[in-house]
C-alpha cells in the first residue's frame, strides 16, 4: 500500500501532537505526516517527541484554521496538494455562565471549532472529490452529541461540527470518501488546563448569585476530579484515531472513552430527550455525594489497575 499523506491541525500540544508522533513513528512507515500548528514558535515539544522521524516521516508546517490564506499556503506546499487523510483536530474550549461571556469570545470558539473545519474542507475537499479518495477525520467530542452544564457554546460548536459532517457524509459517499467523527470524553491536555484556569479567573459579577455559586461550587469544584477519574490521555485518543484511520470500513462515529458511554447512551435511549437532562440534573443537584463517591471509586480502581500493571501483573 502506498504511503498516505496525513495533514493534522493543532499539533503544538495534546491530541494533535500525540497523533502526529504516533503516525510518524509507524513501524511500517505507512504515513507521511504534515503536522501543522498556528504558531511555529511552539514547535519544540513536537520536534522533541518526533525524534528521528522529524524531516523524514514528519514535517512541521504553519496553519491557522481561522486564516484561509494560511490554509491555502500550507496545502499548496504539499507535493501535488495530495492529502489522503485530513485530521481536523485544532480546537478550543469555553466554560462558564453565558451572562459572563462576550459575544466575541463565543464567536472565536465557533470560528475555531466549526468554521475552522469548514475552511479546511473548502480547500481540501475538491481535490479529494476529484481523486475519488480520501478520509476526513474530525476530532469532535462527546459534547458533539450531548450538552454538559456550563459548556453551552463549546457544545454548540461541536454540535455544529456533527450536523455539518452528518450532512456532508452523504455526499462524500458518492465520491467514495470516508468521514469519521472521533468523540473523546475528558482528555488530560492543555485544553483542560486552559479551560480550568480561565474558569477560575472568570469575572462572575454579571451572573446572579445562584448561577455563580453553581459554577464555582459545583462545576469548577468537580472539574479536576472528573478529569482524574474519567480522563483519558492524548496518547490513548491518538491510538483510537489511528485504528479508525487504518480500518477498512471506518465508522462515521467513534467514542474513545468506555467510562463515558453510559452517559451518551442516555441520549439515544429516549427520543424525547428528557432522560439525559433529568439524569445530569439529578447527578449534579440531588446525588452529588454519590456521584463524587463514584468518581473517587473509579479513580481508585484505575490507579490500582495501573499499579498492578506497573508491577508486571496485568489487572484482572
Ligand atoms: N481535552 C479534552 O477534554 C477534549 C478535547 N477535544 C477536542 O480535541 C481537540 C484537541 O484538543 P486537545 O488536544 O485536548 O487540546 P490542546 O489545547 O492541547 O490542543 C489544541 C490545539 O489546537 C490548536 N489551535 C487552537 N486554535 C487554533 C487555530 N486557530 N489554528 C490552528 N490551531 C489552533 C492549539 O494551538 P495553540 O497551542 O497555538 O493554542 C493546539 O495545538 C479539540 O478539537 C478539542 O475540542 C474533544 C474532547 C475532549
Ligand atoms: C460527567 C458529568 C459532568 C461533567 C462532565 C465533563 C466536565 C465532561 C467534559 C468533557 C469534555 C471536556 C469534552 C471535551 O470536548 C457533570 C456535568 C459535572 C455532571 C454530570 C456528569
PDB file of C-alpha atoms in Angstrom, residues 17 36 39 62 79 85 94 112 115 119 138 148 153 157 194 221 224 242 265 268 296 313:
ATOM      1  CA  UNK A  17       0.886  16.247  18.900  1.00  0.00           C
ATOM      2  CA  UNK A  36       0.613  21.767  11.462  1.00  0.00           C
ATOM      3  CA  UNK A  39       2.317  29.334  15.899  1.00  0.00           C
ATOM      4  CA  UNK A  62       2.266  26.589   9.764  1.00  0.00           C
ATOM      5  CA  UNK A  79       3.524  17.732  -3.263  1.00  0.00           C
ATOM      6  CA  UNK A  85      -6.091  11.765   5.377  1.00  0.00           C
ATOM      7  CA  UNK A  94     -15.040  27.719  26.812  1.00  0.00           C
ATOM      8  CA  UNK A 112     -12.084  27.896  15.502  1.00  0.00           C
ATOM      9  CA  UNK A 115     -15.595  27.420  10.704  1.00  0.00           C
ATOM     10  CA  UNK A 119     -12.320  26.418   5.838  1.00  0.00           C
ATOM     11  CA  UNK A 138     -12.634  15.097  12.802  1.00  0.00           C
ATOM     12  CA  UNK A 148     -22.977  19.485  29.525  1.00  0.00           C
ATOM     13  CA  UNK A 153     -21.173  27.464  23.477  1.00  0.00           C
ATOM     14  CA  UNK A 157     -19.682  24.430  18.276  1.00  0.00           C
ATOM     15  CA  UNK A 194      -6.572  26.394  29.931  1.00  0.00           C
ATOM     16  CA  UNK A 221     -15.160  22.109  42.248  1.00  0.00           C
ATOM     17  CA  UNK A 224     -10.446  18.236  38.289  1.00  0.00           C
ATOM     18  CA  UNK A 242      -5.055   5.554  14.232  1.00  0.00           C
ATOM     19  CA  UNK A 265     -26.237   6.190  25.693  1.00  0.00           C
ATOM     20  CA  UNK A 268     -30.173   7.519  22.266  1.00  0.00           C
ATOM     21  CA  UNK A 296     -13.421   8.534  43.553  1.00  0.00           C
ATOM     22  CA  UNK A 313       0.701  -8.074  36.929  1.00  0.00           C
TER      23      UNK A 313
END
